[in-house]
PDB file of C-alpha atoms in Angstrom:
ATOM      1  CA  UNK F 383      -0.221  -8.715  24.419  1.00 32.00           C
ATOM      2  CA  UNK F 384       0.812 -10.798  21.419  1.00 36.00           C
ATOM      3  CA  UNK F 385      -0.432 -12.766  18.409  1.00 38.00           C
ATOM      4  CA  UNK F 386      -0.248 -16.402  18.001  1.00 34.00           C
ATOM      5  CA  UNK F 387      -0.403 -17.817  14.673  1.00 38.00           C
ATOM      6  CA  UNK F 388      -1.616 -21.240  14.131  1.00 40.00           C
ATOM      7  CA  UNK F 389       1.881 -22.668  13.861  1.00 42.00           C
ATOM      8  CA  UNK F 390       2.383 -21.993  17.382  1.00 40.00           C
ATOM      9  CA  UNK F 391       4.850 -19.046  16.073  1.00 40.00           C
ATOM     10  CA  UNK F 392       4.947 -15.885  18.270  1.00 37.00           C
ATOM     11  CA  UNK F 393       5.596 -12.593  16.741  1.00 34.00           C
ATOM     12  CA  UNK F 394       6.517  -9.941  18.521  1.00 34.00           C
ATOM     13  CA  UNK F 395       4.721  -8.176  20.413  1.00 30.00           C
ATOM     14  CA  UNK F 396       5.687  -4.457  19.764  1.00 31.00           C
ATOM     15  CA  UNK F 397       5.255  -5.952  16.207  1.00 31.00           C
ATOM     16  CA  UNK F 398       1.871  -7.170  17.473  1.00 33.00           C
ATOM     17  CA  UNK F 399       0.139  -4.995  19.132  1.00 35.00           C
ATOM     18  CA  UNK F 400      -3.800  -4.333  18.849  1.00 35.00           C
ATOM     19  CA  UNK F 401      -4.191  -1.323  16.457  1.00 38.00           C
ATOM     20  CA  UNK F 402      -4.176   2.398  18.274  1.00 40.00           C
ATOM     21  CA  UNK F 403      -7.056   3.860  18.159  1.00 44.00           C
ATOM     22  CA  UNK F 404      -7.890   6.627  15.578  1.00 44.00           C
ATOM     23  CA  UNK F 405      -8.320  10.310  16.975  1.00 46.00           C
ATOM     24  CA  UNK F 406     -11.351  12.048  15.705  1.00 46.00           C
ATOM     25  CA  UNK F 407      -9.379  14.744  14.148  1.00 43.00           C
ATOM     26  CA  UNK F 408      -8.107  11.523  12.115  1.00 44.00           C
ATOM     27  CA  UNK F 409     -11.464  10.600  10.939  1.00 47.00           C
ATOM     28  CA  UNK F 410     -12.676  13.690  10.103  1.00 51.00           C
ATOM     29  CA  UNK F 411     -10.097  14.892   7.929  1.00 82.00           C
ATOM     30  CA  UNK F 412      -9.369  11.991   5.326  1.00 93.00           C
ATOM     31  CA  UNK F 413      -7.074  12.387   3.025  1.00 96.00           C
ATOM     32  CA  UNK F 414      -8.377   9.544   0.206  1.00 98.00           C
ATOM     33  CA  UNK F 415     -12.184   9.028   0.384  1.00 98.00           C
ATOM     34  CA  UNK F 416     -13.519   6.636  -2.123  1.00 98.00           C
ATOM     35  CA  UNK F 417     -17.003   6.781  -2.530  1.00 98.00           C
ATOM     36  CA  UNK F 418     -19.329   4.723  -4.473  1.00 98.00           C
ATOM     37  CA  UNK F 419     -16.551   3.316  -6.819  1.00 98.00           C
ATOM     38  CA  UNK F 420     -17.006   1.133  -9.373  1.00 98.00           C
ATOM     39  CA  UNK F 421     -15.517  -0.193 -12.287  1.00 98.00           C
ATOM     40  CA  UNK F 422     -16.319  -1.951 -15.964  1.00 97.00           C
ATOM     41  CA  UNK F 423     -15.368  -3.515 -18.314  1.00 95.00           C
ATOM     42  CA  UNK F 424     -16.390  -2.111 -21.357  1.00 91.00           C
ATOM     43  CA  UNK F 425     -16.429  -4.164 -24.789  1.00 88.00           C
ATOM     44  CA  UNK F 426     -18.344  -3.002 -27.968  1.00 80.00           C
ATOM     45  CA  UNK F 427     -22.347  -3.050 -25.974  1.00 81.00           C
ATOM     46  CA  UNK F 428     -21.093  -5.255 -22.667  1.00 90.00           C
ATOM     47  CA  UNK F 429     -20.089  -4.254 -19.258  1.00 91.00           C
ATOM     48  CA  UNK F 430     -18.717  -6.706 -16.979  1.00 95.00           C
ATOM     49  CA  UNK F 431     -18.727  -5.622 -13.904  1.00 96.00           C
ATOM     50  CA  UNK F 432     -14.847  -5.582 -11.867  1.00 97.00           C
ATOM     51  CA  UNK F 433     -15.779  -3.652  -8.915  1.00 98.00           C
ATOM     52  CA  UNK F 434     -19.172  -2.208  -7.415  1.00 98.00           C
ATOM     53  CA  UNK F 435     -19.791  -0.125  -5.274  1.00 98.00           C
ATOM     54  CA  UNK F 436     -16.135   0.425  -2.694  1.00 98.00           C
ATOM     55  CA  UNK F 437     -16.515   2.658  -0.367  1.00 98.00           C
ATOM     56  CA  UNK F 438     -13.593   3.345   2.200  1.00 98.00           C
ATOM     57  CA  UNK F 439     -11.277   6.629   3.503  1.00 97.00           C
ATOM     58  CA  UNK F 440      -7.686   6.671   4.707  1.00 98.00           C
ATOM     59  CA  UNK F 441      -6.477   9.611   7.239  1.00 97.00           C
ATOM     60  CA  UNK F 442      -3.265  11.101   7.437  1.00 95.00           C
ATOM     61  CA  UNK F 443      -0.667   8.727   9.991  1.00 95.00           C
ATOM     62  CA  UNK F 444      -3.857   5.738   9.724  1.00 97.00           C
ATOM     63  CA  UNK F 445      -3.129   2.769   7.980  1.00 97.00           C
ATOM     64  CA  UNK F 446      -6.124   0.695   6.177  1.00 97.00           C
ATOM     65  CA  UNK F 447      -5.507  -2.540   4.716  1.00 96.00           C
ATOM     66  CA  UNK F 448      -7.813  -3.840   2.000  1.00 97.00           C
ATOM     67  CA  UNK F 449      -7.410  -7.563   1.728  1.00 95.00           C
ATOM     68  CA  UNK F 450      -9.075 -10.500   0.236  1.00 92.00           C
ATOM     69  CA  UNK F 451      -8.307 -13.229  -2.080  1.00 90.00           C
ATOM     70  CA  UNK F 452      -6.259 -12.858  -5.952  1.00 90.00           C
ATOM     71  CA  UNK F 453      -8.777 -11.775  -8.467  1.00 92.00           C
ATOM     72  CA  UNK F 454     -11.278  -9.545  -5.863  1.00 95.00           C
ATOM     73  CA  UNK F 455     -10.395  -6.559  -7.394  1.00 96.00           C
ATOM     74  CA  UNK F 456      -8.162  -5.091  -4.672  1.00 96.00           C
ATOM     75  CA  UNK F 457      -5.351  -3.640  -7.109  1.00 95.00           C
ATOM     76  CA  UNK F 458      -7.925  -2.272  -9.587  1.00 97.00           C
ATOM     77  CA  UNK F 459      -9.487  -0.066  -7.051  1.00 98.00           C
ATOM     78  CA  UNK F 460      -6.183   1.267  -6.469  1.00 97.00           C
ATOM     79  CA  UNK F 461      -5.036   1.776 -10.504  1.00 97.00           C
ATOM     80  CA  UNK F 462      -8.407   3.691 -10.212  1.00 97.00           C
ATOM     81  CA  UNK F 463      -7.700   5.998  -7.617  1.00 97.00           C
ATOM     82  CA  UNK F 464      -4.296   6.940  -9.365  1.00 96.00           C
ATOM     83  CA  UNK F 465      -6.114   7.104 -13.085  1.00 95.00           C
ATOM     84  CA  UNK F 466      -3.843   3.818 -14.146  1.00 96.00           C
ATOM     85  CA  UNK F 467      -6.878   1.461 -15.350  1.00 96.00           C
ATOM     86  CA  UNK F 468      -6.074   0.196 -18.841  1.00 94.00           C
ATOM     87  CA  UNK F 469      -8.072   1.854 -21.968  1.00 92.00           C
ATOM     88  CA  UNK F 470     -10.835  -1.126 -21.734  1.00 93.00           C
ATOM     89  CA  UNK F 471     -11.758  -0.085 -17.837  1.00 96.00           C
ATOM     90  CA  UNK F 472     -14.082   2.599 -17.089  1.00 96.00           C
ATOM     91  CA  UNK F 473     -14.225   4.040 -13.323  1.00 97.00           C
ATOM     92  CA  UNK F 474     -17.328   5.709 -11.818  1.00 97.00           C
ATOM     93  CA  UNK F 475     -18.430   7.440  -8.785  1.00 98.00           C
ATOM     94  CA  UNK F 476     -15.593   9.481  -6.778  1.00 98.00           C
ATOM     95  CA  UNK F 477     -12.264   9.041  -5.654  1.00 98.00           C
ATOM     96  CA  UNK F 478     -11.583  11.987  -3.789  1.00 98.00           C
ATOM     97  CA  UNK F 479      -7.984  13.071  -2.004  1.00 97.00           C
ATOM     98  CA  UNK F 480      -7.976  16.199  -0.245  1.00 94.00           C
ATOM     99  CA  UNK F 481     -11.240  17.434  -1.869  1.00 90.00           C
ATOM    100  CA  UNK F 482      -9.845  16.985  -5.315  1.00 94.00           C
ATOM    101  CA  UNK F 483     -11.645  14.156  -7.423  1.00 96.00           C
ATOM    102  CA  UNK F 484      -9.121  11.944  -9.490  1.00 97.00           C
ATOM    103  CA  UNK F 485     -11.798  10.230 -11.290  1.00 97.00           C
ATOM    104  CA  UNK F 486     -12.339  14.137 -13.232  1.00 95.00           C
ATOM    105  CA  UNK F 487      -9.003  15.487 -12.860  1.00 96.00           C
ATOM    106  CA  UNK F 488      -6.713  15.951 -16.447  1.00 95.00           C
ATOM    107  CA  UNK F 489      -4.022  13.181 -16.660  1.00 94.00           C
ATOM    108  CA  UNK F 490      -1.730  16.774 -16.616  1.00 94.00           C
ATOM    109  CA  UNK F 491      -2.408  16.734 -12.393  1.00 94.00           C
ATOM    110  CA  UNK F 492      -2.855  13.158 -12.128  1.00 95.00           C
ATOM    111  CA  UNK F 493       0.887  13.173 -13.255  1.00 93.00           C
ATOM    112  CA  UNK F 494       1.634  15.945 -10.812  1.00 92.00           C
ATOM    113  CA  UNK F 495       0.295  14.551  -7.724  1.00 95.00           C
ATOM    114  CA  UNK F 496       1.707  10.694  -8.772  1.00 94.00           C
ATOM    115  CA  UNK F 497       5.198  10.200  -7.412  1.00 89.00           C
ATOM    116  CA  UNK F 498       4.811  13.406  -4.952  1.00 93.00           C
ATOM    117  CA  UNK F 499       1.752  13.600  -3.390  1.00 96.00           C
ATOM    118  CA  UNK F 500       0.711   9.829  -4.212  1.00 97.00           C
ATOM    119  CA  UNK F 501       3.203   6.844  -4.027  1.00 96.00           C
ATOM    120  CA  UNK F 502       2.591   3.324  -5.181  1.00 95.00           C
ATOM    121  CA  UNK F 503       4.824   0.799  -4.344  1.00 94.00           C
ATOM    122  CA  UNK F 504       4.820  -2.392  -6.145  1.00 88.00           C
ATOM    123  CA  UNK F 505       4.303  -5.913  -5.939  1.00 84.00           C
ATOM    124  CA  UNK F 506       7.762  -7.901  -7.301  1.00 85.00           C
ATOM    125  CA  UNK F 507      10.097  -5.120  -6.842  1.00 90.00           C
ATOM    126  CA  UNK F 508      12.317  -6.726  -8.949  1.00 90.00           C
ATOM    127  CA  UNK F 509      10.357  -6.524 -11.523  1.00 89.00           C
ATOM    128  CA  UNK F 510       8.308  -3.378 -11.167  1.00 92.00           C
ATOM    129  CA  UNK F 511      11.775  -1.960 -11.282  1.00 96.00           C
ATOM    130  CA  UNK F 512      12.851  -0.867 -15.179  1.00 96.00           C
ATOM    131  CA  UNK F 513      15.636  -4.002 -15.658  1.00 96.00           C
ATOM    132  CA  UNK F 514      17.773  -1.418 -18.088  1.00 97.00           C
ATOM    133  CA  UNK F 515      18.625   1.606 -15.359  1.00 98.00           C
ATOM    134  CA  UNK F 516      20.763   1.392 -11.687  1.00 98.00           C
ATOM    135  CA  UNK F 517      18.517   1.772  -8.728  1.00 98.00           C
ATOM    136  CA  UNK F 518      20.039   4.930  -7.957  1.00 98.00           C
ATOM    137  CA  UNK F 519      19.481   6.320 -11.785  1.00 98.00           C
ATOM    138  CA  UNK F 520      15.358   5.210 -11.276  1.00 97.00           C
ATOM    139  CA  UNK F 521      15.164   6.231  -7.639  1.00 98.00           C
ATOM    140  CA  UNK F 522      17.079  10.369  -8.685  1.00 98.00           C
ATOM    141  CA  UNK F 523      15.097  10.634 -11.747  1.00 97.00           C
ATOM    142  CA  UNK F 524      11.673  10.638  -9.678  1.00 96.00           C
ATOM    143  CA  UNK F 525      13.423  12.871  -7.908  1.00 96.00           C
ATOM    144  CA  UNK F 526      14.507  15.675 -10.053  1.00 96.00           C
ATOM    145  CA  UNK F 527      10.967  15.507 -11.597  1.00 94.00           C
ATOM    146  CA  UNK F 528       9.105  16.162  -8.695  1.00 95.00           C
ATOM    147  CA  UNK F 529      10.953  18.103  -6.758  1.00 95.00           C
ATOM    148  CA  UNK F 530      13.437  21.429  -7.278  1.00 95.00           C
ATOM    149  CA  UNK F 531      16.726  19.381  -6.414  1.00 95.00           C
ATOM    150  CA  UNK F 532      19.926  19.494  -7.946  1.00 97.00           C
ATOM    151  CA  UNK F 533      21.549  16.203  -9.004  1.00 96.00           C
ATOM    152  CA  UNK F 534      24.009  16.242  -6.400  1.00 97.00           C
ATOM    153  CA  UNK F 535      21.078  16.546  -3.599  1.00 97.00           C
ATOM    154  CA  UNK F 536      18.973  13.875  -5.710  1.00 97.00           C
ATOM    155  CA  UNK F 537      21.890  11.485  -5.425  1.00 98.00           C
ATOM    156  CA  UNK F 538      22.529  12.626  -1.390  1.00 98.00           C
ATOM    157  CA  UNK F 539      18.844  11.901  -0.853  1.00 97.00           C
ATOM    158  CA  UNK F 540      18.497   8.622  -2.449  1.00 98.00           C
ATOM    159  CA  UNK F 541      21.627   7.305  -0.337  1.00 98.00           C
ATOM    160  CA  UNK F 542      20.282   8.690   2.599  1.00 97.00           C
ATOM    161  CA  UNK F 543      16.675   6.733   1.992  1.00 97.00           C
ATOM    162  CA  UNK F 544      18.363   3.391   0.808  1.00 97.00           C
ATOM    163  CA  UNK F 545      19.931   3.835   4.571  1.00 97.00           C
ATOM    164  CA  UNK F 546      16.663   4.703   6.369  1.00 94.00           C
ATOM    165  CA  UNK F 547      14.918   1.415   4.528  1.00 95.00           C
ATOM    166  CA  UNK F 548      17.672  -0.474   6.521  1.00 94.00           C
ATOM    167  CA  UNK F 549      20.246  -1.802   3.355  1.00 95.00           C
ATOM    168  CA  UNK F 550      23.562  -2.380   4.736  1.00 92.00           C
ATOM    169  CA  UNK F 551      25.751  -0.880   2.021  1.00 96.00           C
ATOM    170  CA  UNK F 552      23.266   2.177   0.393  1.00 97.00           C
ATOM    171  CA  UNK F 553      25.942   3.078  -2.347  1.00 98.00           C
ATOM    172  CA  UNK F 554      26.383  -0.578  -3.473  1.00 98.00           C
ATOM    173  CA  UNK F 555      22.883  -0.756  -3.834  1.00 98.00           C
ATOM    174  CA  UNK F 556      22.579   3.199  -5.609  1.00 98.00           C
ATOM    175  CA  UNK F 557      24.439   1.208  -8.280  1.00 98.00           C
ATOM    176  CA  UNK F 558      23.615  -1.873  -8.753  1.00 98.00           C
ATOM    177  CA  UNK F 559      20.883  -3.196 -11.592  1.00 98.00           C
ATOM    178  CA  UNK F 560      17.508  -4.610 -10.008  1.00 96.00           C
ATOM    179  CA  UNK F 561      18.456  -8.510 -11.329  1.00 96.00           C
ATOM    180  CA  UNK F 562      21.195  -8.075  -8.990  1.00 97.00           C
ATOM    181  CA  UNK F 563      19.558  -7.723  -5.810  1.00 96.00           C
ATOM    182  CA  UNK F 564      17.709 -10.194  -3.300  1.00 94.00           C
ATOM    183  CA  UNK F 565      14.176  -9.788  -3.816  1.00 92.00           C
ATOM    184  CA  UNK F 566      13.743  -8.442  -0.163  1.00 93.00           C
ATOM    185  CA  UNK F 567      16.967  -5.936  -0.812  1.00 95.00           C
ATOM    186  CA  UNK F 568      14.573  -5.042  -3.716  1.00 95.00           C
ATOM    187  CA  UNK F 569      11.326  -4.345  -1.743  1.00 94.00           C
ATOM    188  CA  UNK F 570      13.593  -2.172   0.839  1.00 95.00           C
ATOM    189  CA  UNK F 571      14.757  -0.140  -2.605  1.00 96.00           C
ATOM    190  CA  UNK F 572      11.533   0.324  -3.605  1.00 96.00           C
ATOM    191  CA  UNK F 573      10.597   1.530  -0.733  1.00 96.00           C
ATOM    192  CA  UNK F 574      12.398   3.832  -0.740  1.00 96.00           C
ATOM    193  CA  UNK F 575      11.676   4.881  -4.262  1.00 97.00           C
ATOM    194  CA  UNK F 576       8.223   5.728  -3.580  1.00 95.00           C
ATOM    195  CA  UNK F 577       8.886   7.593  -0.254  1.00 95.00           C
ATOM    196  CA  UNK F 578      11.696   9.871  -1.911  1.00 95.00           C
ATOM    197  CA  UNK F 579       9.510  12.605  -1.919  1.00 96.00           C
ATOM    198  CA  UNK F 580       7.235  12.450   0.988  1.00 95.00           C
ATOM    199  CA  UNK F 581       4.300  11.638  -0.660  1.00 96.00           C
ATOM    200  CA  UNK F 582       0.928  12.444   1.379  1.00 97.00           C
ATOM    201  CA  UNK F 583      -0.549   8.829   0.789  1.00 98.00           C
ATOM    202  CA  UNK F 584       1.700   5.408   0.402  1.00 97.00           C
ATOM    203  CA  UNK F 585      -0.288   2.897  -1.605  1.00 97.00           C
ATOM    204  CA  UNK F 586       1.677  -0.764  -0.902  1.00 96.00           C
ATOM    205  CA  UNK F 587       0.363  -3.107  -3.438  1.00 94.00           C
ATOM    206  CA  UNK F 588       1.157  -6.710  -1.969  1.00 92.00           C
ATOM    207  CA  UNK F 589       4.897  -5.568  -0.635  1.00 91.00           C
ATOM    208  CA  UNK F 590       5.537  -8.754   0.918  1.00 88.00           C
ATOM    209  CA  UNK F 591       4.374 -10.559  -1.973  1.00 84.00           C
ATOM    210  CA  UNK F 592       7.216 -13.949  -2.845  1.00 79.00           C
ATOM    211  CA  UNK F 593       9.217 -12.824   0.243  1.00 87.00           C
ATOM    212  CA  UNK F 594      10.029 -15.302   3.392  1.00 89.00           C
ATOM    213  CA  UNK F 595       8.023 -15.023   6.600  1.00 88.00           C
ATOM    214  CA  UNK F 596      11.066 -13.134   8.327  1.00 90.00           C
ATOM    215  CA  UNK F 597      11.250 -10.569   4.625  1.00 90.00           C
ATOM    216  CA  UNK F 598       7.387 -10.166   5.473  1.00 90.00           C
ATOM    217  CA  UNK F 599       7.576  -9.046   8.446  1.00 90.00           C
ATOM    218  CA  UNK F 600      11.055  -6.732   8.242  1.00 92.00           C
ATOM    219  CA  UNK F 601       9.115  -4.764   5.325  1.00 91.00           C
ATOM    220  CA  UNK F 602       6.009  -4.541   6.973  1.00 92.00           C
ATOM    221  CA  UNK F 603       7.690  -3.510  10.058  1.00 92.00           C
ATOM    222  CA  UNK F 604       9.495  -0.933   7.634  1.00 93.00           C
ATOM    223  CA  UNK F 605       6.475   0.516   6.141  1.00 94.00           C
ATOM    224  CA  UNK F 606       5.282   1.170   9.888  1.00 93.00           C
ATOM    225  CA  UNK F 607       8.306   2.411  11.077  1.00 93.00           C
ATOM    226  CA  UNK F 608       8.444   4.936   7.795  1.00 94.00           C
ATOM    227  CA  UNK F 609       5.148   6.303   8.693  1.00 95.00           C
ATOM    228  CA  UNK F 610       5.720   6.894  12.134  1.00 93.00           C
ATOM    229  CA  UNK F 611       8.503   8.869  11.222  1.00 93.00           C
ATOM    230  CA  UNK F 612       6.446  10.543   8.083  1.00 94.00           C
ATOM    231  CA  UNK F 613       3.133  10.620   8.962  1.00 95.00           C
ATOM    232  CA  UNK F 614       2.035   9.292   6.009  1.00 97.00           C
ATOM    233  CA  UNK F 615      -1.163   7.566   4.867  1.00 97.00           C
ATOM    234  CA  UNK F 616      -0.740   4.067   4.229  1.00 97.00           C
ATOM    235  CA  UNK F 617      -3.176   1.843   2.563  1.00 98.00           C
ATOM    236  CA  UNK F 618      -2.163  -1.724   2.476  1.00 96.00           C
ATOM    237  CA  UNK F 619      -3.065  -4.250  -0.257  1.00 96.00           C
ATOM    238  CA  UNK F 620      -2.993  -7.878   0.935  1.00 92.00           C
ATOM    239  CA  UNK F 621      -4.232 -11.086   1.002  1.00 87.00           C
ATOM    240  CA  UNK F 622      -2.289 -11.982   4.266  1.00 84.00           C
ATOM    241  CA  UNK F 623      -4.926 -11.382   6.656  1.00 84.00           C
ATOM    242  CA  UNK F 624      -2.587 -12.322   9.444  1.00 83.00           C
ATOM    243  CA  UNK F 625       0.298 -10.094   8.750  1.00 84.00           C
ATOM    244  CA  UNK F 626      -1.650  -7.475   8.330  1.00 84.00           C
ATOM    245  CA  UNK F 627      -4.097  -7.725  11.580  1.00 83.00           C
ATOM    246  CA  UNK F 628      -0.186  -6.563  13.536  1.00 79.00           C
ATOM    247  CA  UNK F 629      -0.509  -3.212  11.731  1.00 90.00           C
ATOM    248  CA  UNK F 630      -3.575  -2.110  10.691  1.00 95.00           C
ATOM    249  CA  UNK F 631      -5.873   0.707  11.896  1.00 96.00           C
ATOM    250  CA  UNK F 632      -8.690  -0.179  10.032  1.00 96.00           C
ATOM    251  CA  UNK F 633      -9.556  -3.075   7.542  1.00 96.00           C
ATOM    252  CA  UNK F 634     -11.711  -3.368   4.556  1.00 97.00           C
ATOM    253  CA  UNK F 635     -12.444  -6.968   2.763  1.00 96.00           C
ATOM    254  CA  UNK F 636     -12.870  -7.679  -0.586  1.00 97.00           C
ATOM    255  CA  UNK F 637     -14.993 -10.330  -1.872  1.00 97.00           C
ATOM    256  CA  UNK F 638     -15.806 -10.824  -5.892  1.00 96.00           C
ATOM    257  CA  UNK F 639     -15.347  -6.677  -6.408  1.00 97.00           C
ATOM    258  CA  UNK F 640     -17.302  -5.719  -2.713  1.00 98.00           C
ATOM    259  CA  UNK F 641     -16.092  -4.558   0.387  1.00 98.00           C
ATOM    260  CA  UNK F 642     -17.916  -6.966   3.005  1.00 98.00           C
ATOM    261  CA  UNK F 643     -16.789  -5.781   6.231  1.00 97.00           C
ATOM    262  CA  UNK F 644     -15.499  -2.335   6.782  1.00 97.00           C
ATOM    263  CA  UNK F 645     -13.800  -1.216  10.247  1.00 95.00           C
ATOM    264  CA  UNK F 646     -11.515  -0.925  12.925  1.00 95.00           C
ATOM    265  CA  UNK F 647      -9.689  -3.974  12.976  1.00 91.00           C
ATOM    266  CA  UNK F 648      -9.547  -4.462  16.937  1.00 91.00           C
ATOM    267  CA  UNK F 649     -13.092  -4.809  16.585  1.00 92.00           C
ATOM    268  CA  UNK F 650     -13.377  -6.966  13.187  1.00 90.00           C
ATOM    269  CA  UNK F 651     -10.779  -9.758  15.166  1.00 88.00           C
ATOM    270  CA  UNK F 652     -13.294  -9.790  18.705  1.00 89.00           C
ATOM    271  CA  UNK F 653     -16.387  -9.613  16.550  1.00 91.00           C
ATOM    272  CA  UNK F 654     -15.852 -10.332  12.682  1.00 92.00           C
ATOM    273  CA  UNK F 655     -19.507  -9.559  11.095  1.00 94.00           C
ATOM    274  CA  UNK F 656     -19.790 -10.957   7.701  1.00 95.00           C
ATOM    275  CA  UNK F 657     -19.072 -14.961   7.377  1.00 95.00           C
ATOM    276  CA  UNK F 658     -15.908 -14.480   4.659  1.00 94.00           C
ATOM    277  CA  UNK F 659     -14.277 -12.190   7.133  1.00 92.00           C
ATOM    278  CA  UNK F 660     -14.727 -15.032   9.621  1.00 91.00           C
ATOM    279  CA  UNK F 661     -13.443 -17.616   6.921  1.00 91.00           C
ATOM    280  CA  UNK F 662     -10.808 -15.813   6.484  1.00 89.00           C
ATOM    281  CA  UNK F 663     -10.264 -15.282  10.699  1.00 87.00           C
ATOM    282  CA  UNK F 664     -10.567 -19.025  11.105  1.00 86.00           C
ATOM    283  CA  UNK F 665      -7.654 -19.832   7.765  1.00 82.00           C
ATOM    284  CA  UNK F 666      -5.251 -18.010   9.825  1.00 77.00           C
ATOM    285  CA  UNK F 667      -5.982 -19.500  13.198  1.00 61.00           C
ATOM    286  CA  UNK F 668      -5.735 -16.103  15.124  1.00 55.00           C
ATOM    287  CA  UNK F 669      -5.983 -16.070  18.828  1.00 51.00           C
ATOM    288  CA  UNK F 670      -4.724 -13.863  21.637  1.00 39.00           C
ATOM    289  CA  UNK F 671      -2.946 -14.777  23.770  1.00 35.00           C
TER     290      UNK F 671
END
C-alpha cells in the first residue's frame, strides 16, 4: 500500500506503509512520559500561557510525531523537556524520563542526560552548528564529554557515524566547517552528532525544514533506518503532516498550545476526531491508494 499526495506524487510503498502496531510492552513502559505540562511566560505579575496541559508519551523504538502550525508550542514543549527554556518561561506538570521528573532535576543531572541519553536534532543544522569549529571537532567534543573514549577512538566513531548517515565522503565532512556543507549534508551531520552517544530518546525539531522534497524524504528515511538499528525512541516535531504520516506510530496534534488530538496515526488517518486534524488532513489532500 502507498500514499498518494495531493500533487499526484507517489512515495515508495516501504516508506509510506501504515505505522506498525505498538506492542503492549512498549505501551506499558514509555521512555518519556509528559503529564499535564504547562508553560507560562512570566513578566512581573503577568502570566501568559504558552503551552497548556499537554500530555503524551514516547516508548523505545517508537515514533511520536508532534504536529501543528508554527507558534503552536511544539518547540517550547521540547525545550521544557530538556530544561532549556528561557529564564522568563516557567514550566509546571511532570516530564518523566525513565521515572525521573526532569522538571525537578538539578542542572548537573540535566547536563549528564543531554547529549548522552537525550539528544536534540535541531532544525536548520547549518545555523545550529558552531560556525567557528569543524564538524568533526564538534562531534568528537560531544562524545568525549559523555563517553569514556580517547581522542583517536572519538574520531573513528565520528567517521563511522558520518558514514552511517549516508555522507559520501565522511573524511571531508569531518574536516569541513558548517558553511562548506549543503543543507542536506549539514542535516545528516547533525543527525550523526545527535546519535553519536547512542541516546535512548531522540528529539528531532523540524529536521526537514528548508530542504527540498527529495532531501526531506531522505532525512526521514534516514531517521527511520537509524532507529531500526539503534532502537531509540523518536519524537518528531513538524508541521508537515503528509511527511510525518509515513513514519509515525502515534501523533499528537497541537493547536494554540494545547493537544487537540492524540493517538495512533493509522486511526487518525482513517477517522480524525478533531476538526483541526481534519483540516490539516484536507490541506495535505492525503488519500490511500
